[in-house]
Short mmCIF file of C-alpha atoms in Angstrom, two decimals:
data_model
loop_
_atom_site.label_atom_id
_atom_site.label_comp_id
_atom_site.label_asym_id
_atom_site.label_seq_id
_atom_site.Cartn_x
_atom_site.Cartn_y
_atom_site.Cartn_z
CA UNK A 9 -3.86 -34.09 21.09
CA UNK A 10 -7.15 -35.50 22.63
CA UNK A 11 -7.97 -33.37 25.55
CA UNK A 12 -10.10 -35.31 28.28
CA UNK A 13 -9.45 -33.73 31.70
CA UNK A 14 -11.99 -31.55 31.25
CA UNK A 15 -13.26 -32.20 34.71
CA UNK A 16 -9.84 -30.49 36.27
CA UNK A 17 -10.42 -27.38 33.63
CA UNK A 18 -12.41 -27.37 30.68
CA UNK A 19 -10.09 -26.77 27.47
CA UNK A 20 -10.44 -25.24 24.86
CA UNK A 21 -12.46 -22.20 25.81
CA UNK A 22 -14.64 -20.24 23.44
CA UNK A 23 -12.67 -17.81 21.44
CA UNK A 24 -15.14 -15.16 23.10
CA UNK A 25 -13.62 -15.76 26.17
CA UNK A 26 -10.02 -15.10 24.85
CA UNK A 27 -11.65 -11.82 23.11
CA UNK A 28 -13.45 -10.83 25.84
CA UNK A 29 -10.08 -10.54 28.47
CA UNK A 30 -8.03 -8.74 25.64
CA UNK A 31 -10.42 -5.94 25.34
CA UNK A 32 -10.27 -5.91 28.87
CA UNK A 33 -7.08 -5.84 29.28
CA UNK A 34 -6.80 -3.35 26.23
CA UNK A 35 -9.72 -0.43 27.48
CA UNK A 36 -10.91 -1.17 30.68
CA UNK A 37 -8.11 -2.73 32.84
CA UNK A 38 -8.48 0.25 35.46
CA UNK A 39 -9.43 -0.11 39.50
CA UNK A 40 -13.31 -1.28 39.88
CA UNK A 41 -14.98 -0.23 42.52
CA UNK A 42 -12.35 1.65 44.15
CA UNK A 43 -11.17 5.46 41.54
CA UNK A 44 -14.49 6.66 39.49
CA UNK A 45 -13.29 7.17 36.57
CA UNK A 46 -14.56 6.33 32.97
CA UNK A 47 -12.30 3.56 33.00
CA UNK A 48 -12.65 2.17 36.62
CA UNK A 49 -16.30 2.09 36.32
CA UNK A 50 -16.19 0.33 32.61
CA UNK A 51 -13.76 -2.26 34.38
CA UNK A 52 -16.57 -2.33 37.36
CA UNK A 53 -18.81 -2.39 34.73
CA UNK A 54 -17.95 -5.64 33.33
CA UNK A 55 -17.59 -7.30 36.52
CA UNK A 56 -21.19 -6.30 37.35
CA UNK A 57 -22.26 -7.99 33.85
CA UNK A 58 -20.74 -11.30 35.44
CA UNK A 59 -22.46 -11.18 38.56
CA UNK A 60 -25.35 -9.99 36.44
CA UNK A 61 -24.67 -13.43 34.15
CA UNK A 62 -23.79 -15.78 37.04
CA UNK A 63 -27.23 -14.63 38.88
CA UNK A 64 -29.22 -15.42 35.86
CA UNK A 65 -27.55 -18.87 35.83
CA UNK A 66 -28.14 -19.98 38.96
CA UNK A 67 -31.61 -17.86 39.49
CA UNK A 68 -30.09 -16.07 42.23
CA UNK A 69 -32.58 -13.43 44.41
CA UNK A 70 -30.03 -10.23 42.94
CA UNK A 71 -26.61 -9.91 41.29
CA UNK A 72 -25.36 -8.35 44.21
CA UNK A 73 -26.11 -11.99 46.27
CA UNK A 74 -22.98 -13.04 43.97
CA UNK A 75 -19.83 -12.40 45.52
CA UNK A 76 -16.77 -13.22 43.42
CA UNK A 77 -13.03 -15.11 44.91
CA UNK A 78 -10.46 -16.81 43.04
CA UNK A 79 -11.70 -20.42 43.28
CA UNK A 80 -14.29 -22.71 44.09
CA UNK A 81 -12.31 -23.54 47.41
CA UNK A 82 -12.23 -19.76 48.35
CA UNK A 83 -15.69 -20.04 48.05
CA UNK A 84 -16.32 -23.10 50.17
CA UNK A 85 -13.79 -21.83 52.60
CA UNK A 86 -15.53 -18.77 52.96
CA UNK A 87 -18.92 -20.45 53.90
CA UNK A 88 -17.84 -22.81 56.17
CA UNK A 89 -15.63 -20.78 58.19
CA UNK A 90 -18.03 -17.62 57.79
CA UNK A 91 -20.82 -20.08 59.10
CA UNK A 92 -19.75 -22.56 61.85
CA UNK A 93 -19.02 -21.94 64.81
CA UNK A 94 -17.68 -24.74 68.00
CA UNK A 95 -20.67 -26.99 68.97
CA UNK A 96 -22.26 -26.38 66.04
CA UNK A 97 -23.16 -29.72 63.68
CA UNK A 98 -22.32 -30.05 59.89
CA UNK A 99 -22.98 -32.90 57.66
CA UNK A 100 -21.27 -33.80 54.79
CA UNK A 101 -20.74 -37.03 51.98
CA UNK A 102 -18.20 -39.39 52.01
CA UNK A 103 -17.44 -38.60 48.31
CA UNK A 104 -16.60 -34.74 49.08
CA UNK A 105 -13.20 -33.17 47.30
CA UNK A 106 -10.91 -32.03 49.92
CA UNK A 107 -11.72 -28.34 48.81
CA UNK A 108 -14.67 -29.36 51.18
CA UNK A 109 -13.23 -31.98 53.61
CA UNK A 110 -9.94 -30.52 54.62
CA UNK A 111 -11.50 -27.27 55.71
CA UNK A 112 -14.70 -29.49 57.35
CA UNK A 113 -11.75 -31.77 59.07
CA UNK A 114 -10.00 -28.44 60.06
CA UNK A 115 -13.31 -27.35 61.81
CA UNK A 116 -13.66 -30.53 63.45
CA UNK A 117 -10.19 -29.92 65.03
CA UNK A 118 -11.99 -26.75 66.18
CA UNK A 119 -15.03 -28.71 67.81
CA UNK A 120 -17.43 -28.19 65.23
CA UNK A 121 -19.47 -31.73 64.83
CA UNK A 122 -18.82 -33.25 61.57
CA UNK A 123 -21.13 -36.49 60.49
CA UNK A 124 -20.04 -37.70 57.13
CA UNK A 125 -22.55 -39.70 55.49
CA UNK A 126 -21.80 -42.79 53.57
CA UNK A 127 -22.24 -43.37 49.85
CA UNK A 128 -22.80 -46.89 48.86
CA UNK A 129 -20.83 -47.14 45.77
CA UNK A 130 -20.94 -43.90 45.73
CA UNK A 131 -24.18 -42.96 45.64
CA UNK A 132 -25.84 -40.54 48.15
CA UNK A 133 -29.22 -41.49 50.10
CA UNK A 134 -31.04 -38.19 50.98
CA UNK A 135 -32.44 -40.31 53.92
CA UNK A 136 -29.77 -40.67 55.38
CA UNK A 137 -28.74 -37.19 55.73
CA UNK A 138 -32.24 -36.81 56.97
CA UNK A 139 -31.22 -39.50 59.91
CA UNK A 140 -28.38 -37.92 60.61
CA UNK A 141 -29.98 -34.32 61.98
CA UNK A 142 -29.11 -33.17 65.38
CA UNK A 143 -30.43 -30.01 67.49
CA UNK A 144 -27.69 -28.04 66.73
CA UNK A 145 -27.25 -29.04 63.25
CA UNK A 146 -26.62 -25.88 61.43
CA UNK A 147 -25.21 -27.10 57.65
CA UNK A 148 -25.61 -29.79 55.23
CA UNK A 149 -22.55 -29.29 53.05
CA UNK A 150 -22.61 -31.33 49.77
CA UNK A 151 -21.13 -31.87 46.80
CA UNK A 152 -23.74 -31.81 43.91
CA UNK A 153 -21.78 -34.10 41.89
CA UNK A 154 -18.66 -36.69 42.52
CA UNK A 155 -15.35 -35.37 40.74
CA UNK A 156 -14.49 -38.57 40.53
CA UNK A 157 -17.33 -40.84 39.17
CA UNK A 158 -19.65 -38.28 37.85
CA UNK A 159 -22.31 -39.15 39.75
CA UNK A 160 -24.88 -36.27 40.36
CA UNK A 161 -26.72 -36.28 44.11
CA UNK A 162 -29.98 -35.44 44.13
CA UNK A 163 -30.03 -32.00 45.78
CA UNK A 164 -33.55 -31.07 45.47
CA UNK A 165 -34.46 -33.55 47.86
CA UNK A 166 -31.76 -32.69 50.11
CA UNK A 167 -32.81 -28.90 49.88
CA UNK A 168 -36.20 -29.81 50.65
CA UNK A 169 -34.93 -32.11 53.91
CA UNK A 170 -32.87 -28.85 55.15
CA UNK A 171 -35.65 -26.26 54.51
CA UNK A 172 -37.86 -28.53 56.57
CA UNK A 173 -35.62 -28.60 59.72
CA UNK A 174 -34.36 -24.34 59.62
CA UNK A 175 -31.06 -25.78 58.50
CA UNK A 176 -28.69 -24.31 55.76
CA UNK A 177 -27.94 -25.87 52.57
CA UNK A 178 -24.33 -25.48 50.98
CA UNK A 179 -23.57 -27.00 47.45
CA UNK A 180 -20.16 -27.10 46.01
CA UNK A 181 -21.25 -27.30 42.65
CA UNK A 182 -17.67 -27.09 40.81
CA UNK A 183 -19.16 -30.22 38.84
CA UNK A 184 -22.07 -29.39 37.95
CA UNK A 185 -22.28 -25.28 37.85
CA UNK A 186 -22.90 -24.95 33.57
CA UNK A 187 -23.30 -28.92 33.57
CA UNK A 188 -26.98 -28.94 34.65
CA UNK A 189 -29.42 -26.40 35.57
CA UNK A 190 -29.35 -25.10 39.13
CA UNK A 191 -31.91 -23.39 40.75
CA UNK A 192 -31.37 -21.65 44.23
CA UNK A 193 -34.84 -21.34 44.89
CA UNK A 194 -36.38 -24.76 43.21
CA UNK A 195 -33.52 -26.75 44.35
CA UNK A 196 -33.52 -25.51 48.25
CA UNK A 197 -29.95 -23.92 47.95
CA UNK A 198 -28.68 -21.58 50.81
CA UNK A 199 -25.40 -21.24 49.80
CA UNK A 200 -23.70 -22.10 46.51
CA UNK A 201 -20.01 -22.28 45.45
CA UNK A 202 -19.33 -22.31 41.75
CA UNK A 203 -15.70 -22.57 39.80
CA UNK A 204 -15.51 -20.26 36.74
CA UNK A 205 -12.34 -22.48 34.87
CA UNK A 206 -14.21 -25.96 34.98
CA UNK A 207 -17.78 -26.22 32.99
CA UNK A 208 -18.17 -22.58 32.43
CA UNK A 209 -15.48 -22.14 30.35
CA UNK A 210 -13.97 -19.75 31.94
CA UNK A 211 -10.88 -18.92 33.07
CA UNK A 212 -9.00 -19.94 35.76
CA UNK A 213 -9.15 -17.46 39.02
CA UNK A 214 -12.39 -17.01 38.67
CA UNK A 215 -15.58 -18.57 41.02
CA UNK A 216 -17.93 -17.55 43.79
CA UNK A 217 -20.26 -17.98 46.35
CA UNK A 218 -23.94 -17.24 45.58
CA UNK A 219 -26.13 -16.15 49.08
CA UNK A 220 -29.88 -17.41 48.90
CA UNK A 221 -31.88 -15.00 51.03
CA UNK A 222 -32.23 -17.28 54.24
CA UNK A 223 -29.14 -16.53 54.79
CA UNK A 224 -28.63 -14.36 57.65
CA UNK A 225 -25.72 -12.10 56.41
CA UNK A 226 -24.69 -10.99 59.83
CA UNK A 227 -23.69 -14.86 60.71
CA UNK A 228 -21.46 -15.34 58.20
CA UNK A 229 -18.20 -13.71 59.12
CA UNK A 230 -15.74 -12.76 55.92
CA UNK A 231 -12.44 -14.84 55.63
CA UNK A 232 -10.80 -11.99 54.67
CA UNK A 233 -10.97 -8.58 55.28
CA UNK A 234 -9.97 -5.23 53.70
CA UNK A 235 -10.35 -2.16 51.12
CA UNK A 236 -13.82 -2.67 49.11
CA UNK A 237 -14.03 1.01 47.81
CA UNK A 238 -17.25 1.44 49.55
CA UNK A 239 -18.25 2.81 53.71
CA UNK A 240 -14.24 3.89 53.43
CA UNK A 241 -15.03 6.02 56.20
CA UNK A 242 -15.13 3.15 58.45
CA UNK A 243 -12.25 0.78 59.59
CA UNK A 244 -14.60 -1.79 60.16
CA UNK A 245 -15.98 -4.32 57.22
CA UNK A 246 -18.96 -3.11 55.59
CA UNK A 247 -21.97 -5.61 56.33
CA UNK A 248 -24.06 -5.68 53.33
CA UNK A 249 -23.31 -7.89 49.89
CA UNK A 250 -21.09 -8.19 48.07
CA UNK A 251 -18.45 -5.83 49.60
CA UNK A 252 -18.48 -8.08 52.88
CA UNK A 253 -16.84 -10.48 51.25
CA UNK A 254 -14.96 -8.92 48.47
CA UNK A 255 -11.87 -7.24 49.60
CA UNK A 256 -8.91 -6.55 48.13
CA UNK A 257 -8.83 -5.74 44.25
CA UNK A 258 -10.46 -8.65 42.10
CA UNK A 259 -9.84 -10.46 39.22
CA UNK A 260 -11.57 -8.12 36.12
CA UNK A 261 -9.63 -9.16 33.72
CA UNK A 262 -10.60 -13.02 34.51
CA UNK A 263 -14.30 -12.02 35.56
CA UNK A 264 -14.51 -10.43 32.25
CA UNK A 265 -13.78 -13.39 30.34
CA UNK A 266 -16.02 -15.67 32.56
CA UNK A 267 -18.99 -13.23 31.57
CA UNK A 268 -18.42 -14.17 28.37
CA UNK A 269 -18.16 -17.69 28.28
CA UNK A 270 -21.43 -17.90 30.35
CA UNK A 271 -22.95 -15.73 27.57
CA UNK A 272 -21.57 -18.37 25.14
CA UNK A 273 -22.78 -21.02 27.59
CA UNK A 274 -26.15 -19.61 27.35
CA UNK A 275 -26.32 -19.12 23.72
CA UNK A 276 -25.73 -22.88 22.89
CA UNK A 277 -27.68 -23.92 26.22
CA UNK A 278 -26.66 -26.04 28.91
CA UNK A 279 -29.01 -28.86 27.77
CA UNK A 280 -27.42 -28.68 24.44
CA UNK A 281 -24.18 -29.03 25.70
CA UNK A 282 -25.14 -31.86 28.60
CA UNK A 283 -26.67 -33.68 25.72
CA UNK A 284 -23.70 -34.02 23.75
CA UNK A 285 -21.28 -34.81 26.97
CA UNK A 286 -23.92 -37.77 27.77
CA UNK A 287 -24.12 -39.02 24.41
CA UNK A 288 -20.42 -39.39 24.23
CA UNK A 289 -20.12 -40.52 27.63
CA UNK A 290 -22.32 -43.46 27.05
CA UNK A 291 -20.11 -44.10 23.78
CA UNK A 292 -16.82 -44.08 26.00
CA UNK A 293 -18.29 -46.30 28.72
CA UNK A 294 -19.71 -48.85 26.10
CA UNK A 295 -16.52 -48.50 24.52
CA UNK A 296 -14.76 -50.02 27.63
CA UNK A 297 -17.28 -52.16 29.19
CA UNK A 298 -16.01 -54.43 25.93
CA UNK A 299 -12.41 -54.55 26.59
CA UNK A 300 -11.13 -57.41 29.13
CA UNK A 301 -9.43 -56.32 32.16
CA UNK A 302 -11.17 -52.70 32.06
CA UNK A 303 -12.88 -51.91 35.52
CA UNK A 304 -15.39 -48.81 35.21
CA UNK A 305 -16.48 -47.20 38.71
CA UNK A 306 -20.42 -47.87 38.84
CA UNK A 307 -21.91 -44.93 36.71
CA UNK A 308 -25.72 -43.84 37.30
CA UNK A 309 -27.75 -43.65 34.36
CA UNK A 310 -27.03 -41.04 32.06
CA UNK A 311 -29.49 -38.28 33.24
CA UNK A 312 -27.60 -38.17 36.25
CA UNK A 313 -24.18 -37.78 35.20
CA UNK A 314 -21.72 -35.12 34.54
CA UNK A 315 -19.49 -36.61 32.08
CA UNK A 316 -16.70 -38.21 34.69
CA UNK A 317 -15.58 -41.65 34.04
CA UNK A 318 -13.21 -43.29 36.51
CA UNK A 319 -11.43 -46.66 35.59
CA UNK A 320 -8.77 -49.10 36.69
CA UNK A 321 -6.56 -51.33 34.45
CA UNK A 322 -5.84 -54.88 35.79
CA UNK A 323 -2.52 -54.67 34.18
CA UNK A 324 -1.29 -51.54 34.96
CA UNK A 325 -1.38 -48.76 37.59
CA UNK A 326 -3.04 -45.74 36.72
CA UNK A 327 0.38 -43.58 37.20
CA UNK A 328 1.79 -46.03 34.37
CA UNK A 329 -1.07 -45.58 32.21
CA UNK A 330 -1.72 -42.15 32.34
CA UNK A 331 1.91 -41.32 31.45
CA UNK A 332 1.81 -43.27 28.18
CA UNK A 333 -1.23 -42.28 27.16
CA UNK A 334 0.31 -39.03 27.59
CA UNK A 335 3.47 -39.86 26.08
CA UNK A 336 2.86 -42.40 23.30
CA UNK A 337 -0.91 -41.14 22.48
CA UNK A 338 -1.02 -37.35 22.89
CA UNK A 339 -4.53 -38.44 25.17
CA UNK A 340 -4.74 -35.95 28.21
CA UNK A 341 -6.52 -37.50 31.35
CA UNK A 342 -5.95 -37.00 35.54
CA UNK A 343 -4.74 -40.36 37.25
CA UNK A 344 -4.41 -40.54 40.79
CA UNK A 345 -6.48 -39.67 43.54
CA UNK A 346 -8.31 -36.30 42.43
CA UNK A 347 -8.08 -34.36 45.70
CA UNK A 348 -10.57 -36.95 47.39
CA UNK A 349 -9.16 -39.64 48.83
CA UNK A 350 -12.62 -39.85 51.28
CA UNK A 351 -14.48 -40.85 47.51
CA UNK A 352 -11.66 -43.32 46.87
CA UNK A 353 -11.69 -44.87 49.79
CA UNK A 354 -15.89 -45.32 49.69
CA UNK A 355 -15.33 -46.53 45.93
CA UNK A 356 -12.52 -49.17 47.26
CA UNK A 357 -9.71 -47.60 45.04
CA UNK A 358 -8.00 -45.82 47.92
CA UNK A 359 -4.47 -45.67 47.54
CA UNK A 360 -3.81 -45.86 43.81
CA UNK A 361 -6.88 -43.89 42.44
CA UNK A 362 -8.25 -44.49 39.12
CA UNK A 363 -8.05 -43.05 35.69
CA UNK A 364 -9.83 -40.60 35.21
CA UNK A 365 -11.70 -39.14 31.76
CA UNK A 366 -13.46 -35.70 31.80
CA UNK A 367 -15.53 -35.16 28.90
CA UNK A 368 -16.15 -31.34 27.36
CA UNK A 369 -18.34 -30.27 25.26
CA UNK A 370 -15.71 -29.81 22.38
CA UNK A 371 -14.54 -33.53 22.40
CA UNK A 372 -16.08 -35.10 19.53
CA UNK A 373 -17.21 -38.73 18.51
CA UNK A 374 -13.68 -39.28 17.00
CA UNK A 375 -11.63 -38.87 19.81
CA UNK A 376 -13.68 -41.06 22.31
CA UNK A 377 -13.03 -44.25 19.72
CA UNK A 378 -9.53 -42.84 19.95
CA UNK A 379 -9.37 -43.07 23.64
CA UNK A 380 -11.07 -46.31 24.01
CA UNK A 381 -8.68 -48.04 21.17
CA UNK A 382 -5.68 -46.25 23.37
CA UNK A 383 -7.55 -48.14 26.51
CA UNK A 384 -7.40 -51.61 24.89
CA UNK A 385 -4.23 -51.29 23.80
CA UNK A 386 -2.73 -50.41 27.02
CA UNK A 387 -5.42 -52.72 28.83
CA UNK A 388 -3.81 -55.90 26.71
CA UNK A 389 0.02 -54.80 26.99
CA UNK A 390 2.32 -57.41 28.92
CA UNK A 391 -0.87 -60.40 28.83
CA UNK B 7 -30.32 22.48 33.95
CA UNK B 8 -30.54 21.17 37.62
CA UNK B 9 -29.00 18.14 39.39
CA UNK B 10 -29.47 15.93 41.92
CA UNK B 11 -26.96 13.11 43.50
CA UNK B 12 -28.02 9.99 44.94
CA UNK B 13 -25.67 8.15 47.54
CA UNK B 14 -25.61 4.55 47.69
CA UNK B 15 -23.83 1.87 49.41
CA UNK B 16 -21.33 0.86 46.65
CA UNK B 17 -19.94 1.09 43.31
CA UNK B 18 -21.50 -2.69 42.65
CA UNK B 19 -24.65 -0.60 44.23
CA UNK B 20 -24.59 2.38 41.61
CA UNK B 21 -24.06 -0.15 38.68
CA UNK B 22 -27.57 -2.43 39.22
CA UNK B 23 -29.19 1.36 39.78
CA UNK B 24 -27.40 2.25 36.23
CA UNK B 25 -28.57 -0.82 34.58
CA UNK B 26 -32.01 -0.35 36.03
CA UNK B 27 -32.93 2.94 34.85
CA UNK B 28 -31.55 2.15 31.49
CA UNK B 29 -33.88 -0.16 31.67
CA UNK B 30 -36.28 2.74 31.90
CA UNK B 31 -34.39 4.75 29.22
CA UNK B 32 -32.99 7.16 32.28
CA UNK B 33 -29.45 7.48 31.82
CA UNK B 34 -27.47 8.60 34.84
CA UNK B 35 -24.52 9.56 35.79
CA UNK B 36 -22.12 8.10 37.86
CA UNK B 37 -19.77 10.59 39.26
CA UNK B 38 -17.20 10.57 42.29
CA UNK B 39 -18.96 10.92 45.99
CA UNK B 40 -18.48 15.21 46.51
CA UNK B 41 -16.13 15.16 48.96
CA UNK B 42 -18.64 17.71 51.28
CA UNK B 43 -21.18 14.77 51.18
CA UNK B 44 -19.23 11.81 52.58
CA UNK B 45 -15.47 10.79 52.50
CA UNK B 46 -16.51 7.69 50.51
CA UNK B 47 -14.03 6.71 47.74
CA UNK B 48 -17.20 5.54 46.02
CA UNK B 49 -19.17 6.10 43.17
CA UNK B 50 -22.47 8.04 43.56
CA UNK B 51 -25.51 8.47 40.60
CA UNK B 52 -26.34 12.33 39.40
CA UNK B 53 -29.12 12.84 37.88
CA UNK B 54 -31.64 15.62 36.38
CA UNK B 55 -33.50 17.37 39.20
CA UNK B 56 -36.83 16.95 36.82
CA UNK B 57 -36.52 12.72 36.73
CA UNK B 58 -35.67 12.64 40.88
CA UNK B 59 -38.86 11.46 41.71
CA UNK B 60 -39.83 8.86 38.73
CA UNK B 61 -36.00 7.40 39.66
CA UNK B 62 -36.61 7.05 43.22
CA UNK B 63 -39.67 5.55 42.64
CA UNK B 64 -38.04 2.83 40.55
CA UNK B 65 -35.27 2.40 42.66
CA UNK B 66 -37.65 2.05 45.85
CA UNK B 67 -39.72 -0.38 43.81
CA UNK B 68 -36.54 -2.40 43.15
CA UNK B 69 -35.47 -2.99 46.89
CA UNK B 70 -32.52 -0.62 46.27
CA UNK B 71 -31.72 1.88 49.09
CA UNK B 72 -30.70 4.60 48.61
CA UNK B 73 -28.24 6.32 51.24
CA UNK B 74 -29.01 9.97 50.94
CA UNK B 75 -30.37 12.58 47.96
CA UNK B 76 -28.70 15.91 47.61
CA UNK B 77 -29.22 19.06 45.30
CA UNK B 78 -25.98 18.97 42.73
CA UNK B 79 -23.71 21.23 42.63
CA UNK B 80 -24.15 21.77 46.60
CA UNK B 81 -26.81 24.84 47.48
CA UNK B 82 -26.61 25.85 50.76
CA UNK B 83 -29.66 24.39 51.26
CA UNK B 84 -27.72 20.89 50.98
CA UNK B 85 -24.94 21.30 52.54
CA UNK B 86 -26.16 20.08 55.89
#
């Protein structure tokens, strides 16, 4: 089996993350945060090490700016209903997922101003955004990468645009979180929503939203509300981080194993593992830039890339071809639409979608000249 | 030997001021909230009476607030 829809969830993990959630599970699986126990605070304990891991990653101001939900659209969710309010301005890409758009088009139902800024074959121009600033703009929400051409924006320039006009930056960085290096501070990120199962190896159910400190804690209201362990005295929410915006019992045994695979992640190095992704992504788009009838989105140079490659067949939809290169070549890939029709319809393959590869950092060499000989024989059936 | 206990705001809290003064080879402990001190279901740090001031001092210099201080087990003194 050649597994390349990494870009939905990264497979295989690291056997330390597999370890890491069975001792878990084995000695510590007790209440964190909430009895004080031996046991509750070793499970609490290993939940701390991830926020301690994830704040390290991302050079966040303290661990306890890391608040933990079950996915990178909790996370988004979370900001942008904590955040805007009617009257308010947001601006967004045209090549967001909908874990950004739908709740952005939801708050536009709810008169909150939504520009959405145009990507010319899908690339973003910063100046644009910087055109696009109203008086009561309060948010630039953006995607730091496309999940569906791999195209990375460049976000330090945004940051820089939104620091100079008092406005907030949020970055849904469920490409690019363990792809790249991110830097809250250097790269002008307010608010930053990460995915745990995608290119931190991690498990699924895991992600988070990382606060930057310009963020003024008492505008954000929680999305959900509820037992934290902590100011139980009260029946209101507690205001300070991370029990704001973490109620209800969370995911140890998950967070446990996302520790470790950003420990792992660390340990090789992200530039390690980016290095290896490009240099087989460059393989697999040389591969089919040679075969007739293969159409391959426009991809930025390799530096800014996450390892995405989107592709149409002339001869055959995308639904046809990725169910027999599921069926007849064991080669695992999404087809379709990806969960952003707005960056299908800016790339001009809006309804049918593309095929979509997602490179990891345990494909090997091998498998890409598998894929691409699976491409051009499916790219010359019925001509 | 005596003991103090610090309150803080949570559990998350009590674990950055564990891993903290580990970092200063202090090793606390972190106990239940006594009930007499605040109907928290939290987590609080107890410490030896002798290393109070070096650990607030650390704390302090590390942002960290810390709730409230009380003598361990309760005086009368402490018991507000």
């Amino acid at each position: 089996m050649i597994y390349l829809d990494n870009a939905a969830t990264s497979w295989p993990k690291p056997p330390c993350v597999a370890n890491a959630m069975t001792t878990y599970l084995q000695q510590a699986a007790a209440n964190p945060g909430r009895s004080a126990h031996h046991m509750a605070l070793d499970s609490a304990r290993y939940i701390y090490e991830a926020r301690e891991a994830i704040s390290e990653l991302f050079k966040a101001p303290d661990p306890l700016s890391v608040i933990f939900t079950p996915n990178g659209t909790t996370a988004l969710n979370t900001a942008l209903f904590g955040l805007l309010r009617p009257k308010m301005h947001v601006i967004t890409s045209s090549m967001e997922h909908n874990s950004m758009m739908r709740p952005l088009r939801e708050l536009e139902n709810r008169s909150v101003a939504l520009t959405v800024i145009n990507c010319d074959q899908g690339f973003l121009d910063p100046f644009r955004i910087q055109a696009a600033i109203r008086q009561n703009t309060r948010l630039i929400a953006i995607t730091h990468a496309s999940n569906v051409t791999g195209a990375i924006f460049p976000i330090a320039e945004i940051g820089k645009i939104a620091r100079k006009h008092g406005i907030l930056l949020l970055v849904d960085a469920a490409q690019t979180a363990g792809t790249i290096p991110i830097d809250l501070e250097q790269d002008g990120i307010d608010l930053l929503a990460f995915t745990g199962h995608k290119s931190l190896y991690g498990p699924m159910g895991t992600g988070g939203l990382v606060f930057g400190e310009r963020v003024d804690l008492h505008d954000v209201n929680p999305l959900i509300h509820g037992g934290t362990g902590s100011a139980s005295e009260y029946e209101e929410q507690p205001e300070f981080l991370p029990d704001k915006f973490e109620s209800g019992t969370p995911n140890g045994v998950g967070l446990a194993g996302m520790a470790a695979s950003i420990r792992w992640l660390q340990e090789i190095g992200i530039d390690t593992i980016h290095k290896k992704k490009q240099a087989l992504t460059t393989q697999l788009f040389h591969g089919l830039q040679q075969i007739p009838g293969v159409n391959i989105q426009p991809v930025p140079a390799a530096a800014a890339h996450t390892g995405v490659l989107s592709f149409t067949l002339d001869n055959m939809d995308p639904a046809t071809a990725g169910t027999r290169l599921d069926e007849e070549y064991d080669i695992l890939c999404r087809i379709g639409l990806h969960c952003s029709p707005a960056s299908h319809r800016t790339m001009g393959t809006f309804p049918q979608g593309t095929i979509r590869f997602g490179i990891g950092y345990f494909n090997t060499a091998e498998e890409i000249d598998q894929a691409i000989a699976a491409i051009s024989d499916l790219a010359k059936a019925g001509s | 030997m005596s003991h103090y206990v610090l309150l803080v705001q949570s559990t998350s809290h009590a674990l950055k001021a564990e891993k903290l003064l580990r970092q200063h080879l202090i090793i606390p402990k972190l106990i239940p909230v006594p009930r007499h001190l605040s109907s928290d279901c939290g987590v609080c740090l107890r410490i030896s009476a002798a290393e109070k001031d070096p650990i607030i001092e650390i704390l302090k210099n590390a942002k960290m607030e810390i709730k409230s201080e009380h003598p361990f087990p309760a005086t009368n003194r402490s018991n507000r």
